[in-house]
mmCIF file of C-alpha atoms and ligand atoms in Angstrom:
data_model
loop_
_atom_site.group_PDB
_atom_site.id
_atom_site.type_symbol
_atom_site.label_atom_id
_atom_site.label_comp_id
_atom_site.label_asym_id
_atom_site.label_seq_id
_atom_site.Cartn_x
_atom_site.Cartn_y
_atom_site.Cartn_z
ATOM 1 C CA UNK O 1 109.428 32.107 -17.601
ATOM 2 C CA UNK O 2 110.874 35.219 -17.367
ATOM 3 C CA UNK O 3 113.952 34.883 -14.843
ATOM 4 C CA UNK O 4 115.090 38.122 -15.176
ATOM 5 C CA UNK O 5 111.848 39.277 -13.462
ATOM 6 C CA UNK O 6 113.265 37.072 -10.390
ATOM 7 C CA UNK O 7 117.093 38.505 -10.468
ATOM 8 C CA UNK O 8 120.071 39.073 -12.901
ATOM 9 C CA UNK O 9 122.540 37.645 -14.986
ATOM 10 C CA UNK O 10 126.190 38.996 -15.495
ATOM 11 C CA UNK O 11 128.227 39.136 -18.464
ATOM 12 C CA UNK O 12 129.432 35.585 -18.003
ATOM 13 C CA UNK O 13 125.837 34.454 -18.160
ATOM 14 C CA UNK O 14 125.729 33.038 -14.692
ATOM 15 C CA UNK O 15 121.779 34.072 -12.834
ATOM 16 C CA UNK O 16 121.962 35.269 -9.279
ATOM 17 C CA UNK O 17 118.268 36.047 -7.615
ATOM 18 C CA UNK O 18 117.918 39.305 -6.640
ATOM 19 C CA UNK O 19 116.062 38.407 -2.906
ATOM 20 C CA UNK O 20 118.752 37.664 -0.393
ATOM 21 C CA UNK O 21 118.645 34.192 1.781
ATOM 22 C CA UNK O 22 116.668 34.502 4.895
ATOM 23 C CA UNK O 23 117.730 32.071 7.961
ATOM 24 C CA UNK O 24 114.513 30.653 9.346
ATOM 25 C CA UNK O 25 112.470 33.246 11.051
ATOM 26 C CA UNK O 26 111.734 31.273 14.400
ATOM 27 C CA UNK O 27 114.996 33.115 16.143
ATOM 28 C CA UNK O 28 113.957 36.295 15.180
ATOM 29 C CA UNK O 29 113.545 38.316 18.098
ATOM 30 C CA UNK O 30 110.610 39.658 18.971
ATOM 31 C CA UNK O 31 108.827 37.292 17.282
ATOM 32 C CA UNK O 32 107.814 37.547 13.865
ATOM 33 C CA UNK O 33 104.674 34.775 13.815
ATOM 34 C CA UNK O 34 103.248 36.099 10.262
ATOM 35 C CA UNK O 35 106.458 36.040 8.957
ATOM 36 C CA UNK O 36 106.706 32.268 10.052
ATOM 37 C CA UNK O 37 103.387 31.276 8.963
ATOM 38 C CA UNK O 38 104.628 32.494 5.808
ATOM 39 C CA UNK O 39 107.705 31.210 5.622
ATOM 40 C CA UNK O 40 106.051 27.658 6.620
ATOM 41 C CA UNK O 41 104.653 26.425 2.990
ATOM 42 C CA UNK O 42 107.836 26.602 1.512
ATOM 43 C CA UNK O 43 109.167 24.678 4.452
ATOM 44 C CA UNK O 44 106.681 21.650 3.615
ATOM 45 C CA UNK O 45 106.511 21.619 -0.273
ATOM 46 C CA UNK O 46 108.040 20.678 -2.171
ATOM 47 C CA UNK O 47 110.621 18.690 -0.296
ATOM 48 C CA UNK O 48 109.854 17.807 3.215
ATOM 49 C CA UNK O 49 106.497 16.101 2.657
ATOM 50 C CA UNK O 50 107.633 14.697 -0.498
ATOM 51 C CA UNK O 51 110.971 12.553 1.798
ATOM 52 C CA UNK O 52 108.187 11.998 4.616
ATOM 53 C CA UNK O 53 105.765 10.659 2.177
ATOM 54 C CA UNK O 54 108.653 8.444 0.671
ATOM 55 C CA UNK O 55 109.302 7.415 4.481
ATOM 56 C CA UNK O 56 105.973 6.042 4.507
ATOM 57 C CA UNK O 57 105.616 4.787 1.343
ATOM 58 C CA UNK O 58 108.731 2.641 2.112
ATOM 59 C CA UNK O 59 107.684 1.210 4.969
ATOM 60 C CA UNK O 60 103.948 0.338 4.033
ATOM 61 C CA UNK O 61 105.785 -0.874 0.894
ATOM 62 C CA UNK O 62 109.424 -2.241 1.318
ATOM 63 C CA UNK O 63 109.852 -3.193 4.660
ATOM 64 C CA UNK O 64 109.612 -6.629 5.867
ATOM 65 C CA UNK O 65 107.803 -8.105 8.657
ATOM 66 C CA UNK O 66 109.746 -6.861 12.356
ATOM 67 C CA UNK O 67 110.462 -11.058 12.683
ATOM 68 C CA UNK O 68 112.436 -10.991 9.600
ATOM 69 C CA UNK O 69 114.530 -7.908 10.381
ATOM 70 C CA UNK O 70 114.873 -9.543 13.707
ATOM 71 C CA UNK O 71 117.865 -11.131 11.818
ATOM 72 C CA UNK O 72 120.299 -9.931 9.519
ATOM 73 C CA UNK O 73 119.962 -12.479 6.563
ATOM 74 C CA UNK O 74 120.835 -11.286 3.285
ATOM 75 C CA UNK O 75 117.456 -11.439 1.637
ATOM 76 C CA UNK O 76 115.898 -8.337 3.146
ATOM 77 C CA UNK O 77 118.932 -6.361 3.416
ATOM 78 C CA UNK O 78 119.559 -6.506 -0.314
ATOM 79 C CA UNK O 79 116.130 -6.125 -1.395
ATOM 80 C CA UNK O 80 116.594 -2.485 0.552
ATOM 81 C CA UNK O 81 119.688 -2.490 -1.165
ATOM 82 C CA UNK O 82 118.134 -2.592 -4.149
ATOM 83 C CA UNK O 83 115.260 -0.587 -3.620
ATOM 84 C CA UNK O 84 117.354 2.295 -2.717
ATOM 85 C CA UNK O 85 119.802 1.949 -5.247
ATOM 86 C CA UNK O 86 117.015 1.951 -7.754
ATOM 87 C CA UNK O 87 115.191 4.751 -6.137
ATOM 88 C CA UNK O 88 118.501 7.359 -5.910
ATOM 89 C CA UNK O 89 119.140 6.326 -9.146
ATOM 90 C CA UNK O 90 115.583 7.163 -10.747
ATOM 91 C CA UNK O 91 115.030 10.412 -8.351
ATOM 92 C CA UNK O 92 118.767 11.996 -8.929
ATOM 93 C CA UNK O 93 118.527 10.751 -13.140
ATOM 94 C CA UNK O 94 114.970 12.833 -13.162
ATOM 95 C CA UNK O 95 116.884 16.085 -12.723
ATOM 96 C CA UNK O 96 120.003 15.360 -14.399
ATOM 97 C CA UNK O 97 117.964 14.022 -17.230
ATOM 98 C CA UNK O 98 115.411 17.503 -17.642
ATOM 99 C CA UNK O 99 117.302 20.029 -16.271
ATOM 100 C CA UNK O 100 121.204 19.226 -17.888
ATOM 101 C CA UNK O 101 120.360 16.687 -20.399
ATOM 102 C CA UNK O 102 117.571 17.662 -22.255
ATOM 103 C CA UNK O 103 118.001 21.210 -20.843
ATOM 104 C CA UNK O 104 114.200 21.767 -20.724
ATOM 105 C CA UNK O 105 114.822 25.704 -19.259
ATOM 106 C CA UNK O 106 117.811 25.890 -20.894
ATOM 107 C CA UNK O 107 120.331 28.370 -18.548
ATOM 108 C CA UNK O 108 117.073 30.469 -16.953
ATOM 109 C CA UNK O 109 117.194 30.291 -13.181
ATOM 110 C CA UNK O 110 120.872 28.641 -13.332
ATOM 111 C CA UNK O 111 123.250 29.885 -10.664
ATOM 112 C CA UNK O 112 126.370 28.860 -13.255
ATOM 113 C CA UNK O 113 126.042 29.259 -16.830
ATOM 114 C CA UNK O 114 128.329 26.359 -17.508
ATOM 115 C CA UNK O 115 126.789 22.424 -17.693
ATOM 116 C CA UNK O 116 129.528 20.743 -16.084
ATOM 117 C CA UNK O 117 129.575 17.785 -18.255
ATOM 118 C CA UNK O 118 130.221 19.537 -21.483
ATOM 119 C CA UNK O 119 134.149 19.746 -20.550
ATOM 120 C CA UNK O 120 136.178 17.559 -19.405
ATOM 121 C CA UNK O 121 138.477 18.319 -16.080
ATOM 122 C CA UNK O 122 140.835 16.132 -14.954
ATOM 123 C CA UNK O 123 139.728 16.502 -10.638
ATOM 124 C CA UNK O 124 137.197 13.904 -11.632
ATOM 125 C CA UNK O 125 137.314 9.808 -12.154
ATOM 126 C CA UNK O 126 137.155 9.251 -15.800
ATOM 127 C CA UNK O 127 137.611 13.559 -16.094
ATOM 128 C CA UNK O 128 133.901 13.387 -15.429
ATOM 129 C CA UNK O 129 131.566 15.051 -12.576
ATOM 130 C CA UNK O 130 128.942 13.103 -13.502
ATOM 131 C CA UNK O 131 130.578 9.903 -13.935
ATOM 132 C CA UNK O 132 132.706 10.330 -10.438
ATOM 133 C CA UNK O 133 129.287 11.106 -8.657
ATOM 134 C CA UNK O 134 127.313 7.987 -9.842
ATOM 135 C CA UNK O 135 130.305 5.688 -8.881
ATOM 136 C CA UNK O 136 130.454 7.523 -5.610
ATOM 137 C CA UNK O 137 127.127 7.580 -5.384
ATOM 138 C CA UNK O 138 125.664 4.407 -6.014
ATOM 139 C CA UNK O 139 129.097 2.581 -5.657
ATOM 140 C CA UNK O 140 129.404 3.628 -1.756
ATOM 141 C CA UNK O 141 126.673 6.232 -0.918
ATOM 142 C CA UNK O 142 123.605 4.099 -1.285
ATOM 143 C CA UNK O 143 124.949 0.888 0.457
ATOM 144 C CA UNK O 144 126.448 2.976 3.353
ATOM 145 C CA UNK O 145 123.001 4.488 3.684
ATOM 146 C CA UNK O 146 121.654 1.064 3.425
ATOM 147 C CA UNK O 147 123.897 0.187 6.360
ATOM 148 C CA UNK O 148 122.436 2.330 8.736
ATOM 149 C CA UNK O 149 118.914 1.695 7.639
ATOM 150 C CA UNK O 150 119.593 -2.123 8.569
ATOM 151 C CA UNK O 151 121.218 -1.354 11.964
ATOM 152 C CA UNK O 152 118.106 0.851 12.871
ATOM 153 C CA UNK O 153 115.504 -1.080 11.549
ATOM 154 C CA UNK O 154 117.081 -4.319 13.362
ATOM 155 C CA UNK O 155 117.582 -1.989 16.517
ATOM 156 C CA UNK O 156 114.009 -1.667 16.446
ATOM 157 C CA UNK O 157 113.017 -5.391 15.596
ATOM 158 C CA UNK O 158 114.762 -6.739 18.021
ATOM 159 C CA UNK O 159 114.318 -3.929 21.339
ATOM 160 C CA UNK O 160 117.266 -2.175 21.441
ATOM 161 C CA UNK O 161 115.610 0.966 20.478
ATOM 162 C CA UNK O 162 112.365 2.987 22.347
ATOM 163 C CA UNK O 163 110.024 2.144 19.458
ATOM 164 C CA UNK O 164 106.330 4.466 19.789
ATOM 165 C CA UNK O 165 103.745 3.909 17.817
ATOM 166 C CA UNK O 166 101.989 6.807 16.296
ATOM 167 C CA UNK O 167 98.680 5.180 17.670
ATOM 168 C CA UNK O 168 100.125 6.207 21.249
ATOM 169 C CA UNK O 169 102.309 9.000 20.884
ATOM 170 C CA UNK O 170 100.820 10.983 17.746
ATOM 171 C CA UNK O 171 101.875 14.338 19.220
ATOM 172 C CA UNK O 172 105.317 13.370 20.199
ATOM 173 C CA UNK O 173 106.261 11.606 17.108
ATOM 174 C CA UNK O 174 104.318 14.314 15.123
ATOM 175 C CA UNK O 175 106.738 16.730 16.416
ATOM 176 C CA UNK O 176 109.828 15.111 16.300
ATOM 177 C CA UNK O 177 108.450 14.709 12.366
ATOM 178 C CA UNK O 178 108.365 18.547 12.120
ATOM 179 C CA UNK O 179 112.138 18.404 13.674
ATOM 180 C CA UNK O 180 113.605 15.997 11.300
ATOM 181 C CA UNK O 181 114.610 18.461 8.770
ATOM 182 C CA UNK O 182 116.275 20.939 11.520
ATOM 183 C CA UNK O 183 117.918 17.907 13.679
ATOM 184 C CA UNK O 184 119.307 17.080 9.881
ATOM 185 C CA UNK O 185 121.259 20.454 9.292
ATOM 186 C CA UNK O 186 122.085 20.740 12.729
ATOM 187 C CA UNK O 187 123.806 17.231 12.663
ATOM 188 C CA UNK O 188 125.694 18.622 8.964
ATOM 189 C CA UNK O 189 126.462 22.001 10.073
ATOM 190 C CA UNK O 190 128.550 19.669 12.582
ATOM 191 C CA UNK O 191 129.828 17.028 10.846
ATOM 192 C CA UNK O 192 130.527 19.554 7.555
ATOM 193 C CA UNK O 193 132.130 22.432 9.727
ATOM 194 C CA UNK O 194 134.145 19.142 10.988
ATOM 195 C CA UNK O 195 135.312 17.728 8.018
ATOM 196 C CA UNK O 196 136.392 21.263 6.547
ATOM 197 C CA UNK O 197 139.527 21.220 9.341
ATOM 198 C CA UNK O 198 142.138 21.522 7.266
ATOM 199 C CA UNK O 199 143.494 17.553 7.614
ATOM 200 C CA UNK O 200 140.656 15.988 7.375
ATOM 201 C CA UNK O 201 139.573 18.624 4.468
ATOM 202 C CA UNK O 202 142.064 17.636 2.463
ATOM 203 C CA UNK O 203 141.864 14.016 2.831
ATOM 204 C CA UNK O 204 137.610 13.676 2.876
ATOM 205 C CA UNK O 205 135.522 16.389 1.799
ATOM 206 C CA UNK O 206 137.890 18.092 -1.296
ATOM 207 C CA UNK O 207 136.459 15.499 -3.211
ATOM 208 C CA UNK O 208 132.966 16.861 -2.835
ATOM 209 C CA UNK O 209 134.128 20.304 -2.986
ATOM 210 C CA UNK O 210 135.778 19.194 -6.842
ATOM 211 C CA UNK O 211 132.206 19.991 -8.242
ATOM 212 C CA UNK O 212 132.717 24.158 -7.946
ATOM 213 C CA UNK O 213 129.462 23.970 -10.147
ATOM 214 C CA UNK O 214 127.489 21.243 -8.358
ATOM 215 C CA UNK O 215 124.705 19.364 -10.181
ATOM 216 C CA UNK O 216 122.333 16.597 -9.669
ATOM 217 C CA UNK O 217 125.046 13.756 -9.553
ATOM 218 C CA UNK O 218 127.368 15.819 -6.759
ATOM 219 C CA UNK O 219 125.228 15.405 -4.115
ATOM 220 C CA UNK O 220 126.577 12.277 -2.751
ATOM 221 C CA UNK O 221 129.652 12.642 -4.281
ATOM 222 C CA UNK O 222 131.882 12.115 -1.256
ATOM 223 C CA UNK O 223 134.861 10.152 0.276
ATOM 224 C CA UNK O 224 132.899 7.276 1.775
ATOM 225 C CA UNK O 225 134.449 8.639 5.436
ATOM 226 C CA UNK O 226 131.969 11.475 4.586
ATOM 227 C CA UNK O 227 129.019 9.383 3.592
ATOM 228 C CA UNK O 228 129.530 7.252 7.258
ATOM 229 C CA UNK O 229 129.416 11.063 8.985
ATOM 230 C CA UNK O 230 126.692 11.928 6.685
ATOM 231 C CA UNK O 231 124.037 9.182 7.253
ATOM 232 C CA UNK O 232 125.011 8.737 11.190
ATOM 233 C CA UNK O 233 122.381 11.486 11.555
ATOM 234 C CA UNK O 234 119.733 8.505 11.308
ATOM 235 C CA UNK O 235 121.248 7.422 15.054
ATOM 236 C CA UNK O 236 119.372 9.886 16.467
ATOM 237 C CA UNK O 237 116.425 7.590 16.228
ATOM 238 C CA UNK O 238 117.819 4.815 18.432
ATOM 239 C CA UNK O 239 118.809 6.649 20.684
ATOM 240 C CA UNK O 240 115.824 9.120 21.426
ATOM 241 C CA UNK O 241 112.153 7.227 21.759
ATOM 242 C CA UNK O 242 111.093 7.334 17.931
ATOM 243 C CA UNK O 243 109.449 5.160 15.296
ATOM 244 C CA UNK O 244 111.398 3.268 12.514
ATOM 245 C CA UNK O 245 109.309 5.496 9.560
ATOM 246 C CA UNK O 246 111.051 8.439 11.236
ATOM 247 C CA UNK O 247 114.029 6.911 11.275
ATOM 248 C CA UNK O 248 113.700 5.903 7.206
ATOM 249 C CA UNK O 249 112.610 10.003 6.916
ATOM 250 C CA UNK O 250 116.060 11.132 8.371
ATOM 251 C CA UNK O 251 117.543 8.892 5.966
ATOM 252 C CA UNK O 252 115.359 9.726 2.803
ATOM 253 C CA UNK O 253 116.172 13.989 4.082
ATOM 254 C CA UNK O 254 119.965 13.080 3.625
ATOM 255 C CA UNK O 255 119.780 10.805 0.847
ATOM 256 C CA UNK O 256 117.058 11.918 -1.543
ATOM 257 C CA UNK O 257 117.529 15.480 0.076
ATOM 258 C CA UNK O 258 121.293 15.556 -0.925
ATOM 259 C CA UNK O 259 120.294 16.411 -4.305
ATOM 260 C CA UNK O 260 118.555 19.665 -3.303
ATOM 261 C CA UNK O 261 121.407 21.929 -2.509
ATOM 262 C CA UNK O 262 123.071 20.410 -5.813
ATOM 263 C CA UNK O 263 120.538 21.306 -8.340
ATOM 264 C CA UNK O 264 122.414 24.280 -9.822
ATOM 265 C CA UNK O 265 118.662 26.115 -11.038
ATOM 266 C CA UNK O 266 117.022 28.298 -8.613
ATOM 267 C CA UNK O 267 113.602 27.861 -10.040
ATOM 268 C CA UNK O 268 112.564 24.691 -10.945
ATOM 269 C CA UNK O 269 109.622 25.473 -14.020
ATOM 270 C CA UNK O 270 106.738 23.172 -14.670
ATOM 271 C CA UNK O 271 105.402 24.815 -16.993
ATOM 272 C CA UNK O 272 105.622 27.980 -19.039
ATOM 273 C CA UNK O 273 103.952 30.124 -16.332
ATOM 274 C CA UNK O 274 105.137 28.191 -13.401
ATOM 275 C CA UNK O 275 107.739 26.933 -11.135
ATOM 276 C CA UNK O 276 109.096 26.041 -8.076
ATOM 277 C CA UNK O 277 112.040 27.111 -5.333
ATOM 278 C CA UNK O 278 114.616 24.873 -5.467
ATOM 279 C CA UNK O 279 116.110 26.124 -2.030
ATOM 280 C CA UNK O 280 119.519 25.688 -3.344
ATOM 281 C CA UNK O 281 121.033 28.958 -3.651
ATOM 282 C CA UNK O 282 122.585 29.083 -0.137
ATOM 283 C CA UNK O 283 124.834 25.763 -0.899
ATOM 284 C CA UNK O 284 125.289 26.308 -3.975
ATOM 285 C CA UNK O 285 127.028 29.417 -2.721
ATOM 286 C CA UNK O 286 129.080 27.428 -0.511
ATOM 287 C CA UNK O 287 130.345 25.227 -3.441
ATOM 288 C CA UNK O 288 131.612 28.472 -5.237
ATOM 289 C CA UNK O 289 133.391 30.040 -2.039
ATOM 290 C CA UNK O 290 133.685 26.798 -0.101
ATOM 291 C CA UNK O 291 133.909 28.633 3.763
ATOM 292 C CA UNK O 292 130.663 29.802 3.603
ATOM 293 C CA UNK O 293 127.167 28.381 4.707
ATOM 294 C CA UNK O 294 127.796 25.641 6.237
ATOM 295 C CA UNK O 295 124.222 24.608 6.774
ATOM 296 C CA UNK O 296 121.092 26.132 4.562
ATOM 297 C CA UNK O 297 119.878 28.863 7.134
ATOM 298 C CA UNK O 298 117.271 27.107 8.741
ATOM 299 C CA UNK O 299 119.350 26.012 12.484
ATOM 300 C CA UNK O 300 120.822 29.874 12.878
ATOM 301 C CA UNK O 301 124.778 28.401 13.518
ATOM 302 C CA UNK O 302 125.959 29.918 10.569
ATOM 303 C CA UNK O 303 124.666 33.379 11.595
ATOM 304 C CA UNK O 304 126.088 32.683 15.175
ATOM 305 C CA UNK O 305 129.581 31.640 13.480
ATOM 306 C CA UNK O 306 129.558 34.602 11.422
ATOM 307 C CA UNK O 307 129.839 32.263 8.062
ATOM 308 C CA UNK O 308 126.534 33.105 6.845
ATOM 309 C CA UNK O 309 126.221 34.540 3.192
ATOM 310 C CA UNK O 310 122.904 35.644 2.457
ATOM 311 C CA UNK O 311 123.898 36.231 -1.923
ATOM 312 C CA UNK O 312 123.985 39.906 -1.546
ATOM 313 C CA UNK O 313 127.179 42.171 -2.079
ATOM 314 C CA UNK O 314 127.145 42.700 1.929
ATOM 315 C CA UNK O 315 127.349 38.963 2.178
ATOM 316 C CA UNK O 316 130.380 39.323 -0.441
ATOM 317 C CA UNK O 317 131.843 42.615 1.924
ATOM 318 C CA UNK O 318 132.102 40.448 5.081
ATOM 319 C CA UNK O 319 133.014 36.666 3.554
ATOM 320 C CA UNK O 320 135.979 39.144 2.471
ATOM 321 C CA UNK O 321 136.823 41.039 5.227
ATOM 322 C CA UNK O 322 136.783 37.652 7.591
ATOM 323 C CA UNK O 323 139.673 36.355 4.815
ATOM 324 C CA UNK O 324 141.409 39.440 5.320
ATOM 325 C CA UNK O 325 141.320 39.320 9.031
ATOM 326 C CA UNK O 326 142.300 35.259 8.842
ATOM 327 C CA UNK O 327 145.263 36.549 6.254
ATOM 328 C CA UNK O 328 146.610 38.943 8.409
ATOM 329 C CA UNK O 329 146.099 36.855 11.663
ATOM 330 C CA UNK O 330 148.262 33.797 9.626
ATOM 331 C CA UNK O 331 150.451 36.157 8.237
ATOM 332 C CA UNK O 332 151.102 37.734 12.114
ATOM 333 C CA UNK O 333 151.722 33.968 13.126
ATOM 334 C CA UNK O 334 154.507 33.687 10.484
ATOM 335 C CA UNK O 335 156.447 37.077 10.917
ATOM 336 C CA UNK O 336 156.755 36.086 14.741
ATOM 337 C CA UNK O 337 157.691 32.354 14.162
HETATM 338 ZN ZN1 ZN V 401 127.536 19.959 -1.520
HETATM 339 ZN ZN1 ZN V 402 131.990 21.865 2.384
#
């Protein structure tokens, strides 16, 4: 495909697309119902029903009976263990392997021109992105999201969560479904916007913000304090009445979904005529200027906080002009003190 039909490229070879990001149209005031309705396919596909339909296939699959996760014996909890580690691996490996390995579109639709992995930098374990982000990854990411899958799923078994079945409640649980995905960023925009105070910043999430040019293998890539904040979103599920295959959705949104903002390719082509949005333009942008877009645009925070950065040279004017104001306001504090 052509991708300079789609946006540009600048002399360093890196592709930006030439539509700006859109925040989710539902806060748009008056209401704009055509443009949600057509807004809404890209909302489902790829992503969301592919990490609901893995939500179900898991637990028509890989969970065991609710008198075995009654207890917490080893046997089940490292068969999930190794279900998920074996699933991440296999679903983060698919794009690593065709889109920087093989490099089946080569640089079209990529945000940076540069593959990560060809040099070596010293930020990273073993001076490797990719090799940091699989230790991280499967070494603590995977089993801490394993964790919370065990506590929910055994505060199901055993009562200590409001468990509906879909039988009864189809409407309810069919629209807390549709508000997994939003509940997801709103929980990150918090725990991110968190985590990027200054202390903490420098002791958690730098080492997620080492990959300036994210790809597959950076999305769980974290200090494991960031990984516990990450997957906590799952809570929601015991807390709220819910079902454990929603529960197992928030978990496969944040772990399977991690890799979406980290794909690095804005289109993602199937073949030579077509392709598909990878929706990761709007963090990849916050990997490059790190206090920007702290969620993806669809819960409207960063708009309210004024962080938003929609790719366009406006976005550029203002991320600018609130450093200058922060400069001047830090600069103010020191000629007083
Ligand atoms: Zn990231
Ligand atoms: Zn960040």
């Amino acid at each position: 495909m052509d991708d300079l039909e789609y946006g540009k490229r600048n002399k360093r070879g890196d592709w930006a697309p030439s539509a700006t990001l859109a925040i989710a149209p539902f806060y748009a005031l008056p209401p704009r119902p055509l443009a949600i309705l057509k807004w809404l396919p890209g909302y489902f596909l790829p992503w969301n029903l592919l990490f609901a339909a893995s939500a179900v296939a898991y637990a028509m699959v890989v969970l065991p009976d609710v008198e075995v996760m009654k207890t917490l014996s080893w046997g089940w909890i490292l068969r999930l263990l190794a279900v998920n580690l074996v699933a991440a691996a296999l679903f983060y490996s698919a794009f690593e392997y065709r889109l920087y390995m093989t490099r089946a579109q080569g640089t079209r639709f990529k945000y940076n021109a540069k593959f990560p992995n060809d040099a070596k930098n010293k930020a990273f374990l073993f001076s490797s992105q990719n090799t940091e982000g699989i230790i991280r990854g499967l070494g603590t990411g995977v089993p801490i999201w394993t964790a919370y899958e065990v506590a929910v799923l055994y505060a199901f078994a055993n009562g200590y969560a409001p468990w509906l079945s879909f039988a009864q409640h189809p409407i309810y649980l069919g629209c807390l479904a549709l508000l997994v995905p939003m509940f997801h960023e709103f929980h990150f925009f918090c725990i991110h916007r968190l985590i990027h105070w200054p202390p903490l910043y420098r002791w958690v999430h730098s080492i997620h913000h080492n990959s300036v040019n994210p790809s597959p293998w950076s999305s769980l890539s974290m200090h494991p304090v960031e990984q516990l904040l990450y997957f906590s979103s799952s809570l929601i599920h015991v807390i709220i009445p819910s079902n454990p295959v929603l529960a197992i959705y928030q978990l496969h949104y944040a772990g399977f979904g991690a890799v979406v903002g980290h794909i690095g390719f804005d289109k993602i082509e199937t073949s030579d005529e077509r392709a598909f949005d990878s929706h990761a333009y709007a963090h990849y942008l916050h990997h490059k200027y790190f206090e920007v877009n702290y969620g993806d645009g669809l819960v409207p925070l960063d708009k309210l906080f004024g962080t938003w950065h929609d790719g366009s040279p406006e976005g550029d004017a203002q991320m600018n002009a609130r450093f200058e104001k922060r400069r001047a306001r830090v600069n103010a504090v020191k000629a007083a003190g």
